[in-house]
Coordinates of N, CA and C in Angstrom, one line a residue:
M122 N 173.0 83.6 -40.2 CA 174.1 83.9 -41.3 C 174.1 85.2 -41.7
I123 N 172.9 85.8 -42.2 CA 172.6 86.9 -43.2 C 172.8 88.0 -41.9
I124 N 172.5 87.8 -40.8 CA 172.8 89.1 -39.9 C 174.5 89.1 -39.5
E125 N 174.9 88.1 -39.6 CA 176.5 88.4 -39.2 C 177.2 89.1 -40.5
L126 N 176.7 88.6 -41.6 CA 177.2 89.4 -43.1 C 176.8 90.7 -42.8
H127 N 175.6 91.1 -42.4 CA 174.9 92.4 -42.4 C 176.0 93.1 -41.5
F128 N 176.2 92.6 -40.3 CA 177.2 93.3 -39.2 C 178.6 93.7 -39.8
C129 N 179.1 92.7 -40.7 CA 180.5 92.7 -41.4 C 180.6 93.7 -42.2
I130 N 179.5 94.2 -43.2 CA 179.6 95.0 -44.2 C 178.9 96.5 -43.7
F131 N 178.3 96.7 -42.6 CA 177.5 98.0 -42.4 C 178.6 99.0 -42.3
S132 N 179.6 98.9 -41.4 CA 180.5 100.0 -41.2 C 180.7 100.3 -42.8
H133 N 181.1 99.7 -43.7 CA 181.8 99.9 -44.9 C 180.8 100.6 -45.7
Q134 N 179.3 100.2 -45.7 CA 178.2 100.8 -46.3 C 178.1 102.3 -45.6
E135 N 178.2 102.4 -44.4 CA 178.2 103.9 -43.8 C 179.2 104.7 -44.0
V136 N 180.3 104.3 -44.1 CA 181.6 105.1 -44.6 C 181.3 105.6 -46.1
Q137 N 181.1 104.5 -46.7 CA 180.8 104.9 -48.4 C 179.7 105.8 -48.7
Y138 N 178.5 105.8 -47.9 CA 177.6 106.5 -48.0 C 178.0 108.0 -47.8
F139 N 179.1 108.3 -46.7 CA 179.5 109.6 -46.3 C 180.4 110.0 -47.6
V140 N 181.2 108.9 -48.0 CA 182.3 109.5 -49.2 C 181.5 109.8 -50.3
S141 N 180.4 109.3 -50.8 CA 179.8 109.3 -52.0 C 178.7 110.7 -52.0
Y142 N 178.4 110.7 -50.9 CA 177.2 111.7 -50.5 C 177.5 113.2 -51.0
I143 N 178.7 113.5 -50.6 CA 179.4 114.9 -50.5 C 179.9 115.3 -51.8
A144 N 179.5 116.5 -52.2 CA 179.9 117.2 -53.4 C 181.4 116.8 -53.6
E145 N 182.1 116.8 -54.9 CA 183.4 116.7 -55.1 C 184.2 117.7 -54.4
K146 N 183.9 118.8 -54.5 CA 185.0 119.9 -54.2 C 184.9 120.0 -52.7
E147 N 184.2 119.7 -51.7 CA 183.9 119.8 -50.4 C 183.9 118.7 -49.8
K148 N 184.6 117.5 -49.9 CA 184.7 116.3 -49.4 C 185.5 116.5 -48.0
L149 N 184.5 115.3 -47.1 CA 185.1 115.5 -45.9 C 186.2 114.4 -45.6
Y150 N 186.3 113.4 -46.4 CA 187.2 112.4 -46.6 C 187.9 112.4 -47.8
K151 N 189.0 111.9 -48.0 CA 189.8 111.8 -49.0 C 189.4 110.5 -50.2
N152 N 189.1 109.3 -49.2 CA 188.7 108.2 -49.7 C 188.3 107.2 -48.4
I153 N 188.0 106.0 -48.6 CA 187.4 105.1 -47.7 C 188.2 104.8 -46.4
T154 N 189.5 104.7 -46.8 CA 190.5 104.4 -45.8 C 190.6 105.6 -44.6
D155 N 190.5 106.9 -45.3 CA 190.6 108.2 -44.6 C 189.4 108.3 -43.8
A156 N 188.2 107.8 -44.3 CA 187.1 108.1 -43.7 C 186.8 107.2 -42.4
F157 N 187.2 105.8 -42.5 CA 187.3 104.8 -41.7 C 188.2 105.3 -40.6
G158 N 189.3 105.7 -40.5 CA 190.4 106.2 -39.8 C 189.7 107.6 -39.2
K159 N 189.2 108.5 -39.6 CA 188.5 109.7 -39.0 C 187.3 109.3 -38.1
I160 N 186.8 108.5 -38.4 CA 185.4 108.3 -37.8 C 185.8 107.1 -36.7
Y161 N 186.8 106.3 -36.9 CA 187.2 105.6 -35.8 C 187.9 106.7 -34.7
R162 N 188.7 107.6 -34.8 CA 189.3 108.4 -34.0 C 188.4 109.4 -33.3
R163 N 187.5 109.7 -34.2 CA 186.4 110.7 -33.5 C 185.4 110.1 -32.5
Q164 N 184.8 108.8 -33.1 CA 183.7 108.5 -32.3 C 183.8 107.0 -32.0
G165 N 185.1 106.5 -32.2 CA 185.1 104.9 -31.7 C 184.5 104.0 -32.5
I166 N 184.7 102.8 -32.1 CA 183.9 101.6 -32.9 C 182.3 101.9 -33.1
N167 N 181.9 102.6 -32.0 CA 180.6 102.9 -32.0 C 180.0 103.8 -33.1
G168 N 180.9 104.8 -33.6 CA 180.8 105.5 -34.7 C 180.5 104.7 -36.2
L169 N 181.5 103.6 -36.0 CA 181.3 103.1 -37.4 C 180.0 102.1 -37.5
F170 N 179.3 101.8 -36.3 CA 178.3 100.9 -36.2 C 177.0 101.4 -35.6
R171 N 176.9 102.7 -35.9 CA 175.8 103.6 -35.3 C 174.5 103.2 -36.3
G172 N 173.4 102.8 -35.6 CA 172.2 102.3 -36.5 C 172.2 101.0 -36.8
V173 N 173.2 100.1 -36.6 CA 173.3 98.7 -37.1 C 172.0 97.8 -36.4
T174 N 171.5 98.0 -35.2 CA 170.7 97.3 -34.8 C 169.3 97.4 -35.4
F175 N 168.9 98.8 -35.5 CA 167.7 99.2 -36.3 C 167.9 98.6 -37.7
R176 N 168.8 98.7 -38.4 CA 169.0 98.1 -39.8 C 168.9 96.4 -39.7
A177 N 169.8 96.1 -38.9 CA 169.7 94.5 -38.9 C 168.2 93.9 -38.5
F178 N 167.3 94.7 -37.6 CA 166.1 94.3 -37.4 C 165.2 94.4 -38.9
G179 N 165.4 95.4 -39.6 CA 164.6 95.4 -41.0 C 165.3 94.6 -41.9
Q180 N 166.6 94.5 -42.0 CA 167.1 93.3 -42.7 C 166.6 91.8 -42.3
T181 N 166.4 91.7 -41.2 CA 165.9 90.4 -40.5 C 164.3 90.2 -41.4
L182 N 163.8 91.3 -41.4 CA 162.4 91.0 -42.0 C 162.1 90.8 -43.2
S183 N 163.2 91.7 -44.1 CA 163.3 91.8 -45.3 C 163.6 90.4 -45.9
S184 N 164.4 89.8 -45.3 CA 165.2 88.4 -45.8 C 164.2 87.4 -45.7
L185 N 163.5 87.3 -44.3 CA 162.4 86.4 -44.4 C 161.5 86.4 -45.3
T186 N 160.8 87.7 -45.5 CA 159.9 88.0 -46.5 C 160.4 87.8 -47.9
Y187 N 161.6 87.8 -48.5 CA 162.1 87.4 -49.8 C 162.2 86.0 -49.9
V188 N 162.7 85.3 -48.8 CA 162.6 83.7 -49.0 C 161.3 83.2 -48.9
S189 N 160.3 83.6 -48.1 CA 158.7 82.9 -48.4 C 158.2 83.7 -49.8
T190 N 158.6 84.6 -49.9 CA 157.8 85.0 -51.3 C 158.3 84.4 -52.4
Y191 N 159.8 84.1 -52.7 CA 160.6 83.5 -53.7 C 159.9 82.0 -53.7
E192 N 159.7 81.5 -52.8 CA 159.4 79.8 -52.5 C 157.8 80.0 -53.1
S193 N 157.2 80.8 -52.4 CA 155.5 80.6 -52.7 C 155.3 80.9 -54.2
V194 N 156.1 82.1 -54.8 CA 155.9 82.3 -56.3 C 156.6 81.3 -57.2
R195 N 157.5 80.5 -56.9 CA 158.2 79.8 -57.5 C 157.1 78.5 -57.6
E196 N 156.8 78.1 -56.4 CA 155.9 76.8 -56.5 C 154.6 77.1 -57.3
L197 N 154.1 78.3 -57.5 CA 153.0 78.5 -58.2 C 153.2 78.6 -59.7
T198 N 154.4 79.4 -60.1 CA 154.7 79.6 -61.6 C 155.7 78.8 -61.9
S199 N 156.6 78.1 -61.1 CA 157.8 77.3 -61.6 C 158.7 78.1 -62.5
H200 N 158.7 79.3 -62.2 CA 159.6 80.4 -63.2 C 160.7 81.0 -62.3
P201 N 161.7 81.0 -62.3 CA 162.6 81.8 -61.3 C 162.5 83.0 -61.6
F202 N 162.5 83.7 -62.8 CA 162.4 85.2 -63.3 C 161.6 85.7 -62.4
L203 N 160.2 85.3 -62.6 CA 159.1 85.9 -62.0 C 159.4 85.7 -60.3
A204 N 159.7 84.8 -60.1 CA 159.8 84.6 -58.6 C 160.8 85.3 -57.9
G205 N 161.9 85.5 -58.5 CA 162.7 86.5 -58.2 C 162.6 87.8 -58.1
F206 N 161.8 88.2 -59.2 CA 161.2 89.4 -59.5 C 160.4 90.0 -58.1
A207 N 159.3 89.1 -58.0 CA 158.3 89.1 -57.0 C 159.0 89.3 -55.6
A208 N 160.0 88.4 -55.3 CA 160.8 88.1 -54.1 C 161.3 89.5 -53.8
S209 N 162.3 90.2 -54.5 CA 162.7 91.3 -54.3 C 162.0 92.5 -54.2
C210 N 160.9 92.4 -55.1 CA 160.0 93.5 -55.1 C 159.4 93.6 -53.6
T211 N 159.0 92.4 -53.0 CA 158.2 92.5 -51.7 C 159.3 93.0 -50.9
A212 N 160.6 92.3 -50.5 CA 161.7 92.7 -49.6 C 161.8 94.1 -49.7
S213 N 161.8 94.5 -51.0 CA 162.1 96.1 -51.1 C 161.1 97.1 -50.3
C214 N 159.8 96.6 -50.4 CA 158.7 97.2 -49.4 C 158.9 97.3 -48.2
I215 N 159.7 96.2 -47.5 CA 159.9 96.2 -46.1 C 161.0 97.1 -45.9
N216 N 162.2 96.9 -46.8 CA 163.3 97.5 -46.7 C 163.5 98.8 -46.5
C217 N 162.7 99.6 -47.6 CA 162.7 100.9 -47.8 C 162.4 101.9 -46.8
P218 N 161.5 101.7 -46.0 CA 161.5 102.7 -44.6 C 162.6 102.6 -43.8
F219 N 163.4 101.4 -43.6 CA 164.4 101.2 -42.7 C 165.8 101.8 -43.3
D220 N 165.8 101.8 -44.8 CA 167.0 102.6 -45.2 C 166.9 104.3 -45.3
V221 N 165.7 104.5 -45.2 CA 165.5 106.1 -45.3 C 165.7 106.4 -44.0
V222 N 165.5 105.7 -42.8 CA 165.7 106.1 -41.3 C 167.1 106.1 -41.1
N223 N 167.9 104.9 -41.8 CA 169.2 104.7 -41.2 C 170.1 105.8 -42.1
Q224 N 169.8 106.2 -43.2 CA 170.5 107.3 -44.1 C 170.5 108.7 -43.1
Y225 N 169.4 108.8 -42.6 CA 169.3 110.1 -42.0 C 169.9 109.9 -40.3
V226 N 170.2 108.8 -40.0 CA 170.7 108.5 -38.7 C 172.1 108.5 -38.9
I227 N 172.6 108.0 -40.0 CA 174.1 108.1 -40.4 C 174.5 109.6 -40.5
L228 N 173.7 110.5 -41.2 CA 174.2 111.9 -41.4 C 174.1 112.5 -40.0
L229 N 173.0 112.3 -39.2 CA 172.8 113.2 -38.1 C 173.8 112.8 -36.9
S230 N 174.5 111.3 -37.1 CA 175.4 111.1 -35.9 C 176.9 111.6 -36.2
K231 N 177.0 112.3 -37.5 CA 178.3 112.8 -37.7 C 178.8 113.7 -36.8
Q232 N 179.9 114.0 -36.2 CA 180.4 114.8 -35.4 C 181.4 115.7 -36.0
A233 N 181.3 116.9 -36.4 CA 182.0 118.0 -36.8 C 183.1 118.5 -36.0
T234 N 184.3 118.7 -36.3 CA 185.2 119.2 -35.6 C 186.2 120.3 -36.3
T235 N 185.9 120.7 -37.3 CA 186.4 121.8 -38.2 C 185.4 122.5 -38.7
P236 N 185.8 124.0 -39.2 CA 184.7 125.0 -39.4 C 184.3 124.4 -41.0
K237 N 185.1 123.6 -41.6 CA 184.9 123.1 -43.1 C 183.7 122.1 -42.7
E238 N 184.1 121.1 -41.7 CA 182.9 120.2 -41.5 C 181.8 120.7 -41.1
V239 N 181.8 121.7 -40.3 CA 180.6 122.4 -39.7 C 179.6 122.9 -40.8
R240 N 180.4 123.5 -41.6 CA 179.5 124.2 -42.8 C 179.0 123.0 -43.7
I241 N 179.9 122.1 -44.0 CA 179.5 120.9 -45.0 C 178.0 120.1 -44.3
L242 N 178.3 119.9 -43.1 CA 177.5 119.0 -42.4 C 176.1 119.9 -42.4
K243 N 176.3 121.4 -42.1 CA 174.9 122.0 -42.0 C 174.2 122.2 -43.2
S244 N 174.7 122.0 -44.5 CA 174.1 122.1 -45.8 C 173.5 120.4 -46.0
L245 N 174.1 119.5 -45.2 CA 173.6 118.3 -45.7 C 172.4 117.8 -44.8
Q246 N 172.4 118.4 -43.5 CA 171.4 118.1 -42.6 C 170.3 119.1 -42.3
P247 N 169.4 118.4 -43.0 CA 167.8 119.3 -43.0 C 167.4 119.3 -41.6
L248 N 167.8 118.5 -40.7 CA 166.9 118.2 -39.5 C 168.0 118.9 -38.5
R249 N 167.2 119.6 -37.5 CA 168.1 120.1 -36.5 C 167.7 119.4 -35.2
F250 N 168.1 118.4 -34.8 CA 167.9 117.7 -33.5 C 168.9 118.2 -32.6
P251 N 168.5 118.4 -31.4 CA 169.4 118.6 -30.2 C 170.7 117.8 -30.2
K252 N 171.6 117.9 -29.6 CA 172.8 117.2 -29.5 C 172.5 115.6 -28.7
E253 N 171.6 115.8 -27.7 CA 171.3 114.6 -26.8 C 170.6 113.9 -27.5
I254 N 170.0 114.3 -28.5 CA 169.1 113.3 -29.5 C 169.9 112.6 -30.3
R255 N 170.9 113.9 -31.1 CA 171.8 112.9 -31.8 C 172.6 112.0 -31.7
H256 N 173.1 112.0 -30.1 CA 174.1 111.3 -29.9 C 173.7 110.5 -28.5
G257 N 172.4 110.2 -28.3 CA 171.7 109.6 -27.1 C 171.7 108.1 -27.4
G258 N 170.9 107.5 -26.5 CA 171.3 105.9 -26.5 C 170.4 105.3 -27.8
R259 N 170.4 103.9 -27.5 CA 169.8 103.6 -28.7 C 168.4 103.5 -28.9
W260 N 168.0 103.8 -30.0 CA 166.6 104.0 -30.8 C 166.0 105.5 -30.5
I261 N 166.9 106.4 -29.8 CA 166.5 107.7 -29.5 C 166.7 108.3 -30.8
L262 N 167.5 108.4 -31.4 CA 167.7 109.0 -32.6 C 166.6 108.4 -34.0
E263 N 166.9 107.1 -33.8 CA 165.8 106.3 -34.8 C 164.5 106.9 -34.6
S264 N 163.9 106.9 -33.5 CA 162.5 107.2 -33.1 C 162.0 108.8 -33.6
S265 N 163.2 109.5 -33.2 CA 162.8 110.9 -33.8 C 162.9 111.1 -35.2
V266 N 163.9 110.4 -35.8 CA 163.9 110.4 -37.3 C 162.3 110.0 -37.9
I267 N 162.0 109.0 -37.3 CA 160.6 108.3 -37.9 C 159.7 109.4 -37.6
R268 N 159.6 109.9 -36.4 CA 158.7 111.0 -36.2 C 158.7 112.3 -37.1
Y269 N 160.0 112.5 -37.3 CA 160.2 113.7 -38.2 C 159.9 113.4 -39.7
V270 N 160.1 112.1 -40.4 CA 159.9 111.9 -41.8 C 158.2 111.8 -41.7
G271 N 157.5 111.0 -40.6 CA 156.3 111.0 -40.6 C 155.5 112.3 -40.7
N272 N 155.9 113.1 -39.9 CA 155.2 114.4 -39.7 C 155.3 115.6 -41.0
E273 N 156.8 115.3 -41.6 CA 157.2 116.2 -42.5 C 156.4 115.8 -44.0
H274 N 156.8 114.3 -44.2 CA 156.3 114.0 -45.6 C 155.2 113.0 -45.7
G275 N 154.7 112.5 -44.3 CA 153.6 111.6 -44.3 C 154.3 110.3 -44.6
Y276 N 153.6 109.3 -45.0 CA 153.9 108.0 -45.2 C 154.6 107.6 -46.5
K277 N 154.6 108.6 -47.4 CA 155.1 108.4 -48.7 C 156.4 109.1 -48.5
G278 N 157.0 109.7 -47.4 CA 158.5 109.7 -47.3 C 159.2 108.6 -46.9
F279 N 158.6 107.5 -46.4 CA 159.3 106.2 -46.2 C 159.5 105.7 -47.4
W280 N 158.5 105.7 -48.3 CA 158.7 104.7 -49.5 C 159.1 105.6 -50.8
R281 N 159.6 106.9 -50.6 CA 159.7 107.5 -51.9 C 160.7 107.0 -52.9
A282 N 161.5 106.4 -52.4 CA 162.7 105.7 -53.5 C 162.2 104.2 -53.8
L283 N 161.1 103.8 -53.5 CA 160.6 102.4 -53.8 C 160.5 102.0 -55.2
P284 N 159.9 102.6 -56.1 CA 159.7 102.4 -57.4 C 161.2 102.1 -58.2
L285 N 162.1 102.9 -57.6 CA 163.6 102.6 -58.3 C 164.2 101.6 -57.5
L286 N 164.2 101.0 -56.3 CA 164.5 100.0 -55.7 C 163.9 98.8 -56.2
M287 N 162.6 98.9 -56.4 CA 162.0 97.8 -56.9 C 162.3 97.3 -58.4
I288 N 162.5 98.3 -59.1 CA 163.2 98.1 -60.5 C 164.6 97.6 -60.5
N289 N 165.4 98.1 -59.7 CA 166.7 97.6 -59.7 C 167.0 96.4 -59.1
N290 N 166.3 96.2 -58.0 CA 166.5 95.0 -57.1 C 165.9 93.9 -57.7
G291 N 164.6 94.2 -58.3 CA 164.0 93.3 -58.8 C 164.5 92.5 -60.2
L292 N 164.8 93.3 -60.9 CA 165.7 92.8 -62.2 C 166.9 92.2 -61.8
H293 N 167.7 92.7 -60.5 CA 168.9 92.2 -60.4 C 168.6 90.6 -60.0
S294 N 167.5 90.5 -58.9 CA 167.1 89.2 -58.3 C 166.7 88.3 -59.5
A295 N 165.9 88.7 -60.3 CA 165.1 87.9 -61.3 C 166.2 87.4 -62.3
L296 N 167.2 88.2 -62.6 CA 168.4 87.7 -63.4 C 169.3 86.7 -62.9
W297 N 169.5 87.0 -61.5 CA 170.2 86.2 -60.8 C 169.8 84.7 -60.6
W298 N 168.5 84.5 -60.1 CA 167.6 83.3 -60.1 C 167.5 82.6 -61.6
S299 N 167.2 83.3 -62.5 CA 167.2 82.7 -63.9 C 168.7 82.1 -64.2
S300 N 169.7 82.9 -63.9 CA 171.1 82.4 -64.3 C 171.3 81.2 -63.4
F301 N 170.9 81.1 -62.3 CA 171.3 80.0 -61.1 C 170.7 78.8 -61.7
E302 N 169.2 78.9 -62.0 CA 168.5 77.8 -62.5 C 169.0 77.2 -63.7
F303 N 169.6 78.2 -64.7 CA 170.2 77.6 -65.8 C 171.5 76.9 -65.6
V304 N 172.2 77.5 -64.9 CA 173.7 76.9 -64.6 C 173.5 75.6 -63.8
S305 N 172.6 75.4 -62.9 CA 172.5 74.2 -62.1 C 171.6 73.3 -62.8
G306 N 171.1 73.5 -63.9 CA 170.4 72.6 -64.8 C 171.5 72.0 -65.6
I307 N 172.4 72.8 -66.0 CA 173.6 72.3 -66.8 C 174.3 71.3 -66.0
Y308 N 174.7 71.5 -64.7 CA 175.7 70.8 -64.1 C 175.2 69.6 -63.3
I309 N 173.9 69.7 -62.9 CA 173.1 68.7 -62.2 C 172.5 67.5 -62.9

């Protein structure tokens, strides 16, 4: 079920990333609907779902870790706040490298058609991969990005955003599970 949900929202996340990433004065898209339309016209349905297989693999690992960590900590401490925080922090450790690679894949797979788009994309893309890699088959771009990040930044490059993810997702999950336990205790 988690995989199906992820496939449904993946293209929206990809388009939202493009719309929010670019500076206000030089936007490629007016809004999310405009971005969906332009990406679909230029790249087809594959453009909306580029990188989804790699991301789904990471999401599956992350979800399995989240559930098992939550249940283990909940059994040890019987406290939903701690269990939710620990589960989300553990899942974030697994999910963070997949997010980094996926964001590079989204940016690198964008196809520019106007001079304005070429200028904007050149400023966004620190990586200069050849076209056959950027638009190649499955896993070609992902493996190239993994090699690039590993060579350029080392292992730290994959987990640079981890502290912020752990705080944000950990607190969100901890509060959610605490609220759930409180409400379910009232009504059950």
